[in-house]
């Protein structure tokens, strides 16, 4: 969150006056011997009451309203201390290394701006299945953590959808000054059953240790005669017109801001160091989590975060610019074949190089240091995605098992690596694919 937005949030905070109250002196006089004494006592009590009233008024005038406090940025010392609580318990918090959890996404943020950070985790597989989502928050004492519970508001149970935390990257958010909550609008697809699909938004906020989740969206049910759409909001089903009016006006006159989360996606982005969060050295992970929070607080950009901690994409919208950056000689650094990651040096078995020229022609030298060395030459052409592609068809089944190899130059990423994706087809049968990362060697 940018500091400008946080300052705006702070200015919008609810001011809750807390006035001190004093107990007035109450002494009952039960005996009065003479009228004069009664009058004197009454005068004395009046004086005392006046004094008490004056004291109370002075006290009230000196009382300043107590403002709700938003912590715009957690100081470094406190931030590292909180992160260490997570790391000291990493065996209980982080996903285990297993066949199920092949990578973990993580981010550190402070959803309710109370100065106590949250760790957001999502475990998944290389094939896109998101297996589990978790949120942890530092406790009030700052020496432990807890798992906030979900509260689903105003909808039927079958629509109680926990948003996928891997979607927490760039979100719309708004601050509601009426209840002091910051809301995050998380897009979510619905595809739980074969006859059901659609979309929704999860309106998520953290308050008092509870994640409050309103949901609105649209289901599509498949029937023999086609699809039927059902629209719903936090209070139940709606007509399409009601839904459109709702989302057009939502969140009304609240202040809306785009939020960026410092999401680290482990080996999915092939970092230069050990990218597996489950096995990474705690000191390295400590810096990743600290910088992740800095993205949330606005003191570091997401591009800076990804440049420091992972190999990441550099989108091209012009094939000519991609070709310009790709020209040169490149040597293989790492390959990913459906989750099987292999690193290379020039003397590695199956090492390869590629030369790309200004006219789009290229020479790819495969399987170097083996008896299967071969050269593939061709001309790269722009495709519909503004990538550069070429399909190599072998002359016989003896070569590459007869499978055609599609070669696509997709980018020179932010770490300066040439990224080439490949897929093999034997007739209409898909034989598999890989992603190759090359370092410049000229």
Coordinates of C-alpha atoms in Angstrom, one line a residue:
X1 CA 0.0 0.0 0.0
X2 CA 1.3 3.4 -0.9
X3 CA 2.0 5.8 1.9
X4 CA -0.2 8.4 0.2
X5 CA -3.2 6.0 0.5
X6 CA -2.3 5.0 4.0
X7 CA -2.2 8.7 5.0
X8 CA -5.6 9.0 3.5
X9 CA -6.8 6.1 5.4
X10 CA -5.4 7.6 8.6
X11 CA -7.3 10.8 8.0
X12 CA -10.5 8.8 7.5
X13 CA -10.1 6.9 10.8
X14 CA -13.1 7.0 13.2
X15 CA -12.5 9.4 16.0
X16 CA -14.0 7.8 19.2
X17 CA -14.1 10.3 22.0
X18 CA -13.5 8.6 25.4
X19 CA -14.6 10.9 28.1
X20 CA -13.5 10.3 31.6
X21 CA -16.3 10.1 34.2
X22 CA -15.9 10.8 37.9
X23 CA -18.1 9.6 40.7
X24 CA -19.7 12.6 42.4
X25 CA -19.5 12.8 46.2
X26 CA -22.7 11.4 47.7
X27 CA -23.0 11.6 51.5
X28 CA -26.4 11.5 53.1
X29 CA -26.8 13.7 56.1
X30 CA -29.2 11.9 58.5
X31 CA -29.1 14.0 61.6
X32 CA -29.8 17.8 61.8
X33 CA -30.1 19.4 65.2
X34 CA -30.7 22.9 64.2
X35 CA -32.0 24.7 61.1
X36 CA -28.9 26.9 61.0
X37 CA -26.7 23.8 60.9
X38 CA -28.9 22.4 58.2
X39 CA -28.5 25.6 56.2
X40 CA -24.7 25.6 56.8
X41 CA -24.5 22.0 55.7
X42 CA -26.6 22.7 52.6
X43 CA -24.3 25.6 51.7
X44 CA -21.3 23.4 52.3
X45 CA -22.7 20.6 50.1
X46 CA -23.6 23.1 47.4
X47 CA -20.0 24.5 47.5
X48 CA -18.7 20.9 47.3
X49 CA -21.0 20.1 44.4
X50 CA -19.9 23.2 42.6
X51 CA -16.3 22.2 43.2
X52 CA -16.9 18.7 41.9
X53 CA -18.7 20.1 38.9
X54 CA -15.9 22.5 38.1
X55 CA -13.3 19.7 38.5
X56 CA -15.4 17.4 36.2
X57 CA -15.7 20.2 33.6
X58 CA -11.9 20.9 33.8
X59 CA -11.3 17.1 33.5
X60 CA -13.6 16.8 30.4
X61 CA -12.0 19.9 28.8
X62 CA -8.5 18.3 29.2
X63 CA -9.5 14.9 27.8
X64 CA -8.6 14.5 24.1
X65 CA -10.5 12.1 21.9
X66 CA -8.7 8.8 21.5
X67 CA -8.1 8.1 17.8
X68 CA -8.1 4.7 16.2
X69 CA -4.5 4.2 15.0
X70 CA -3.5 2.8 11.7
X71 CA 0.1 1.6 11.5
X72 CA 1.3 2.7 8.1
X73 CA 4.6 0.9 8.3
X74 CA 6.0 -1.6 10.7
X75 CA 9.5 -0.5 11.8
X76 CA 12.3 -2.9 10.6
X77 CA 13.2 -4.1 14.1
X78 CA 9.6 -5.0 14.9
X79 CA 9.1 -6.5 11.4
X80 CA 12.1 -8.8 11.6
X81 CA 11.1 -9.9 15.2
X82 CA 7.6 -10.8 13.9
X83 CA 9.0 -12.7 10.9
X84 CA 11.3 -14.6 13.2
X85 CA 8.3 -15.9 15.1
X86 CA 7.1 -17.4 11.8
X87 CA 10.5 -18.8 11.0
X88 CA 11.0 -20.3 14.5
X89 CA 7.8 -22.3 13.8
X90 CA 8.4 -22.9 10.2
X91 CA 8.0 -26.7 10.5
X92 CA 4.5 -26.2 11.8
X93 CA 3.6 -23.3 9.5
X94 CA 5.1 -24.0 6.1
X95 CA 3.9 -26.8 3.8
X96 CA 5.9 -30.1 4.0
X97 CA 8.1 -31.1 1.1
X98 CA 6.1 -33.9 -0.5
X99 CA 4.6 -35.1 -3.8
X100 CA 1.5 -33.1 -3.0
X101 CA 3.0 -29.7 -2.3
X102 CA 5.5 -29.0 -5.1
X103 CA 5.7 -25.3 -4.5
X104 CA 4.5 -22.7 -2.0
X105 CA 3.5 -19.1 -2.6
X106 CA 3.9 -16.7 0.3
X107 CA 3.4 -13.0 1.1
X108 CA 3.6 -10.9 4.2
X109 CA 1.2 -8.1 4.8
X110 CA -0.8 -6.2 7.5
X111 CA -4.4 -6.5 6.3
X112 CA -5.9 -4.6 9.2
X113 CA -3.0 -2.1 9.7
X114 CA -2.7 -2.9 13.4
X115 CA 1.1 -3.3 13.4
X116 CA 1.0 -7.1 13.5
X117 CA 1.8 -8.7 10.2
X118 CA 0.2 -11.7 8.5
X119 CA 1.8 -14.5 6.6
X120 CA -0.3 -15.6 3.6
X121 CA 0.5 -19.1 2.2
X122 CA -0.8 -21.1 -0.7
X123 CA 0.4 -24.6 -1.5
X124 CA 0.1 -26.0 -5.0
X125 CA 1.4 -28.4 -7.7
X126 CA 3.2 -27.8 -10.9
X127 CA 0.0 -28.7 -12.8
X128 CA -1.9 -25.7 -11.4
X129 CA -3.8 -27.4 -8.6
X130 CA -4.1 -25.2 -5.5
X131 CA -4.2 -27.6 -2.6
X132 CA -4.4 -25.5 0.5
X133 CA -4.6 -21.8 1.7
X134 CA -3.4 -20.5 5.0
X135 CA -3.2 -17.2 6.9
X136 CA -1.3 -16.7 10.1
X137 CA -1.2 -13.5 12.2
X138 CA 1.2 -12.4 14.9
X139 CA -0.6 -12.4 18.3
X140 CA -1.1 -9.2 20.4
X141 CA 1.9 -10.0 22.6
X142 CA 4.1 -10.2 19.5
X143 CA 5.7 -13.5 20.7
X144 CA 3.5 -16.0 18.9
X145 CA 0.9 -16.5 16.1
X146 CA -2.6 -17.7 15.6
X147 CA -4.8 -18.7 12.6
X148 CA -7.7 -16.3 12.0
X149 CA -11.1 -17.9 11.5
X150 CA -13.4 -17.2 8.6
X151 CA -16.8 -15.7 9.1
X152 CA -19.0 -15.9 6.0
X153 CA -21.6 -13.1 6.0
X154 CA -25.2 -13.2 4.8
X155 CA -25.1 -16.0 2.3
X156 CA -26.0 -19.7 2.0
X157 CA -23.4 -22.3 2.9
X158 CA -22.8 -23.6 -0.6
X159 CA -21.5 -20.1 -1.6
X160 CA -19.0 -20.0 1.3
X161 CA -15.9 -19.8 -0.8
X162 CA -12.4 -19.3 0.6
X163 CA -10.5 -17.3 -2.0
X164 CA -7.4 -18.7 -3.5
X165 CA -4.5 -16.9 -1.9
X166 CA -2.4 -17.1 -5.0
X167 CA -4.8 -14.5 -6.4
X168 CA -3.5 -12.1 -3.8
X169 CA -1.2 -10.0 -6.0
X170 CA -2.8 -6.9 -7.3
X171 CA -6.2 -6.2 -5.6
X172 CA -8.7 -3.4 -5.3
X173 CA -9.1 -2.3 -1.7
X174 CA -11.2 0.3 0.2
X175 CA -11.4 1.6 3.7
X176 CA -14.8 1.7 5.4
X177 CA -14.7 4.5 8.0
X178 CA -18.0 3.3 9.4
X179 CA -16.6 0.1 10.9
X180 CA -12.9 0.7 10.6
X181 CA -12.3 -2.2 8.2
X182 CA -10.1 -2.4 5.1
X183 CA -11.7 -4.5 2.5
X184 CA -9.9 -6.5 -0.2
X185 CA -11.8 -7.6 -3.4
X186 CA -10.4 -10.9 -4.5
X187 CA -11.5 -12.3 -7.9
X188 CA -12.3 -16.0 -7.9
X189 CA -13.4 -18.5 -10.5
X190 CA -16.0 -21.1 -9.7
X191 CA -15.5 -24.6 -11.2
X192 CA -16.2 -27.0 -8.3
X193 CA -18.5 -29.3 -10.3
X194 CA -18.7 -30.5 -13.9
X195 CA -22.1 -28.8 -14.3
X196 CA -21.3 -25.6 -12.5
X197 CA -19.0 -22.7 -13.3
X198 CA -18.9 -19.0 -13.0
X199 CA -17.1 -16.2 -11.2
X200 CA -17.3 -14.3 -7.9
X201 CA -15.6 -11.7 -5.8
X202 CA -14.6 -12.3 -2.2
X203 CA -14.9 -9.2 -0.1
X204 CA -12.3 -10.0 2.6
X205 CA -11.4 -8.0 5.6
X206 CA -9.6 -8.9 8.9
X207 CA -11.0 -7.5 12.1
X208 CA -10.7 -8.7 15.7
X209 CA -8.9 -11.8 14.6
X210 CA -11.7 -12.9 12.3
X211 CA -11.5 -12.9 8.5
X212 CA -14.9 -11.6 7.4
X213 CA -15.8 -12.7 3.9
X214 CA -18.7 -11.4 1.8
X215 CA -19.2 -13.0 -1.6
X216 CA -21.0 -11.9 -4.7
X217 CA -20.9 -13.3 -8.2
X218 CA -22.6 -15.5 -10.8
X219 CA -23.1 -19.3 -11.1
X220 CA -23.9 -21.0 -14.4
X221 CA -25.8 -24.3 -14.2
X222 CA -25.8 -26.5 -17.3
X223 CA -29.1 -28.0 -18.3
X224 CA -30.1 -30.0 -21.4
X225 CA -31.5 -26.9 -23.0
X226 CA -28.5 -24.7 -22.2
X227 CA -27.1 -22.7 -19.3
X228 CA -29.0 -20.9 -16.6
X229 CA -27.3 -18.1 -14.6
X230 CA -27.9 -17.5 -11.0
X231 CA -26.6 -14.1 -9.5
X232 CA -26.0 -13.6 -5.9
X233 CA -24.6 -11.1 -3.4
X234 CA -23.8 -11.1 0.3
X235 CA -27.5 -11.2 1.1
X236 CA -28.5 -14.0 -1.2
X237 CA -29.8 -14.4 -4.8
X238 CA -30.3 -11.4 -6.9
X239 CA -31.7 -10.6 -10.4
X240 CA -29.3 -9.8 -13.1
X241 CA -30.3 -6.1 -13.0
X242 CA -29.9 -6.0 -9.3
X243 CA -26.5 -7.6 -9.6
X244 CA -25.3 -5.2 -12.3
X245 CA -26.5 -2.3 -10.2
X246 CA -24.8 -3.7 -7.2
X247 CA -21.4 -4.2 -8.7
X248 CA -21.6 -0.9 -10.6
X249 CA -22.1 1.1 -7.4
X250 CA -19.9 -1.1 -5.2
X251 CA -18.2 0.0 -3.0
X252 CA -20.1 3.3 -3.4
X253 CA -18.4 6.4 -2.1
X254 CA -15.6 4.7 -0.3
X255 CA -12.0 5.4 -1.1
X256 CA -10.7 2.7 -3.5
X257 CA -7.1 1.9 -4.1
X258 CA -5.1 -0.7 -6.0
X259 CA -3.1 -2.8 -3.6
X260 CA 0.1 -4.8 -4.4
X261 CA 1.2 -7.8 -2.4
X262 CA 4.8 -9.0 -2.5
X263 CA 3.9 -12.6 -3.5
X264 CA 6.9 -14.9 -3.7
X265 CA 6.2 -18.0 -5.8
X266 CA 9.2 -20.2 -5.0
X267 CA 10.6 -22.4 -7.7
X268 CA 7.8 -21.4 -10.1
X269 CA 10.0 -18.5 -11.1
X270 CA 13.4 -20.2 -10.9
X271 CA 15.2 -17.9 -8.4
X272 CA 19.0 -17.7 -8.6
X273 CA 19.3 -19.2 -5.1
X274 CA 17.4 -22.1 -3.6
X275 CA 13.8 -21.3 -4.5
X276 CA 12.0 -24.0 -2.5
X277 CA 10.5 -22.2 0.5
X278 CA 10.2 -25.4 2.5
X279 CA 13.9 -26.1 2.4
X280 CA 15.3 -22.6 1.9
X281 CA 17.8 -21.3 4.5
X282 CA 16.0 -19.3 7.1
X283 CA 18.2 -16.2 6.7
X284 CA 17.4 -16.0 3.0
X285 CA 13.7 -16.6 3.6
X286 CA 13.8 -13.9 6.3
X287 CA 14.8 -11.3 3.7
X288 CA 12.3 -12.5 1.2
X289 CA 9.5 -12.2 3.7
X290 CA 10.7 -8.7 4.9
X291 CA 10.8 -7.4 1.3
X292 CA 7.4 -8.9 0.7
X293 CA 6.0 -6.7 3.4
X294 CA 7.9 -3.7 2.0
X295 CA 6.0 -4.2 -1.3
X296 CA 2.7 -4.1 0.7
X297 CA 3.7 -1.0 2.6
X298 CA 4.8 0.7 -0.6
X299 CA 8.5 1.2 0.3
X300 CA 9.6 -1.3 -2.5
X301 CA 8.0 -1.9 -5.9
X302 CA 6.9 -5.3 -7.0
X303 CA 9.4 -5.1 -9.9
X304 CA 12.2 -4.5 -7.5
X305 CA 11.1 -7.4 -5.3
X306 CA 11.0 -9.8 -8.2
X307 CA 14.3 -8.6 -9.6
X308 CA 16.0 -9.3 -6.3
X309 CA 14.4 -12.6 -5.4
X310 CA 13.3 -14.4 -8.5
X311 CA 13.7 -14.8 -12.2
X312 CA 10.6 -13.3 -13.6
X313 CA 8.8 -12.3 -16.8
X314 CA 9.3 -9.3 -19.0
X315 CA 6.2 -9.0 -21.1
X316 CA 6.7 -8.0 -24.7
X317 CA 3.9 -6.5 -26.8
X318 CA 6.0 -6.2 -29.9
X319 CA 7.7 -9.1 -31.6
X320 CA 10.2 -6.7 -33.2
X321 CA 11.4 -5.6 -29.8
X322 CA 11.6 -9.2 -28.7
X323 CA 13.8 -10.1 -31.7
X324 CA 16.0 -7.1 -31.1
X325 CA 16.7 -8.2 -27.5
X326 CA 17.1 -11.8 -28.5
X327 CA 19.9 -11.3 -31.0
X328 CA 23.2 -12.9 -29.9
X329 CA 24.7 -16.1 -28.6
X330 CA 23.1 -17.9 -25.7
X331 CA 24.1 -20.9 -23.5
X332 CA 21.7 -23.1 -21.6
X333 CA 21.3 -22.4 -17.9
X334 CA 18.2 -24.3 -16.7
X335 CA 15.4 -26.4 -18.1
X336 CA 12.0 -27.2 -16.7
X337 CA 10.2 -30.3 -18.1
X338 CA 6.8 -30.3 -16.4
X339 CA 8.4 -29.7 -13.0
X340 CA 11.7 -31.6 -13.5
X341 CA 14.2 -28.7 -13.1
X342 CA 17.8 -29.3 -14.3
X343 CA 20.7 -26.8 -14.2
X344 CA 23.5 -26.8 -16.7
X345 CA 27.2 -25.7 -17.2
X346 CA 29.0 -25.8 -20.6
X347 CA 30.4 -29.3 -19.7
X348 CA 27.0 -30.7 -18.7
X349 CA 25.5 -33.6 -20.6
X350 CA 22.8 -32.3 -23.1
X351 CA 24.1 -28.8 -22.9
X352 CA 22.9 -26.6 -25.8
X353 CA 23.5 -23.2 -27.3
X354 CA 21.5 -21.0 -29.7
X355 CA 22.6 -18.2 -32.0
X356 CA 19.8 -15.7 -33.1
X357 CA 20.4 -13.2 -35.9
X358 CA 18.8 -9.8 -36.8
X359 CA 16.8 -11.3 -39.7
X360 CA 15.1 -13.8 -37.3
X361 CA 17.1 -16.8 -38.4
X362 CA 18.7 -19.0 -35.7
X363 CA 20.9 -22.0 -35.2
X364 CA 20.2 -24.2 -32.2
X365 CA 22.9 -26.7 -31.2
X366 CA 21.3 -29.5 -29.1
X367 CA 22.7 -32.4 -27.1
X368 CA 26.2 -31.1 -27.0
X369 CA 28.7 -33.4 -25.1
X370 CA 26.7 -36.4 -26.2
X371 CA 26.6 -38.8 -29.2
X372 CA 23.2 -37.2 -30.2
X373 CA 24.5 -33.8 -31.1
X374 CA 22.4 -32.1 -33.7
X375 CA 21.7 -28.7 -35.2
X376 CA 18.3 -27.2 -35.8
X377 CA 18.2 -24.1 -38.1
X378 CA 15.2 -22.0 -39.1
X379 CA 13.6 -18.6 -39.2
X380 CA 11.5 -17.3 -36.3
X381 CA 8.3 -15.6 -37.2
X382 CA 5.9 -13.5 -35.0
X383 CA 2.8 -15.4 -33.8
X384 CA -0.6 -14.1 -32.5
X385 CA 1.0 -13.6 -29.0
X386 CA 3.8 -11.4 -30.3
X387 CA 6.2 -14.3 -29.6
X388 CA 8.7 -15.7 -32.1
X389 CA 8.0 -19.3 -33.2
X390 CA 9.4 -22.0 -35.5
X391 CA 8.3 -25.6 -36.0
X392 CA 10.9 -28.1 -36.8
X393 CA 9.7 -31.3 -38.6
X394 CA 12.2 -34.2 -38.6
X395 CA 12.9 -36.0 -41.9
X396 CA 12.4 -39.5 -40.4
X397 CA 11.0 -41.3 -37.3
X398 CA 14.6 -42.1 -36.4
X399 CA 15.2 -38.4 -35.6
X400 CA 13.6 -37.3 -32.4
X401 CA 11.2 -40.2 -32.5
X402 CA 9.5 -38.6 -35.5
X403 CA 8.0 -35.8 -33.3
X404 CA 7.7 -32.3 -34.6
X405 CA 9.3 -29.7 -32.2
X406 CA 7.7 -26.3 -31.9
X407 CA 10.2 -23.7 -30.6
X408 CA 8.9 -20.4 -29.2
X409 CA 11.1 -17.5 -28.1
X410 CA 8.8 -15.8 -25.5
X411 CA 11.0 -13.2 -23.8
X412 CA 14.3 -12.0 -22.5
X413 CA 13.3 -11.8 -18.8
X414 CA 14.1 -9.3 -16.2
X415 CA 17.2 -11.2 -15.2
X416 CA 18.5 -11.0 -18.8
X417 CA 17.8 -14.6 -19.7
X418 CA 16.4 -15.8 -23.0
X419 CA 13.3 -17.9 -22.4
X420 CA 12.3 -20.5 -25.0
X421 CA 9.3 -22.8 -24.6
X422 CA 9.0 -26.1 -26.6
X423 CA 6.3 -28.6 -27.3
X424 CA 6.5 -31.9 -29.2
X425 CA 3.7 -33.4 -31.3
X426 CA 3.6 -36.7 -33.0
X427 CA 0.7 -36.3 -35.4
X428 CA -2.1 -35.0 -33.2
X429 CA -0.7 -36.5 -30.1
X430 CA 1.0 -34.2 -27.6
X431 CA 4.4 -35.6 -26.5
X432 CA 5.3 -33.1 -23.8
X433 CA 7.0 -29.7 -23.4
X434 CA 9.8 -27.9 -21.7
X435 CA 11.0 -24.4 -20.9
X436 CA 14.6 -23.5 -21.5
X437 CA 16.5 -20.6 -19.9
X438 CA 19.7 -19.3 -21.6
X439 CA 22.4 -17.0 -20.4
X440 CA 24.0 -14.6 -22.9
X441 CA 27.6 -15.9 -23.8
X442 CA 28.7 -13.3 -26.4

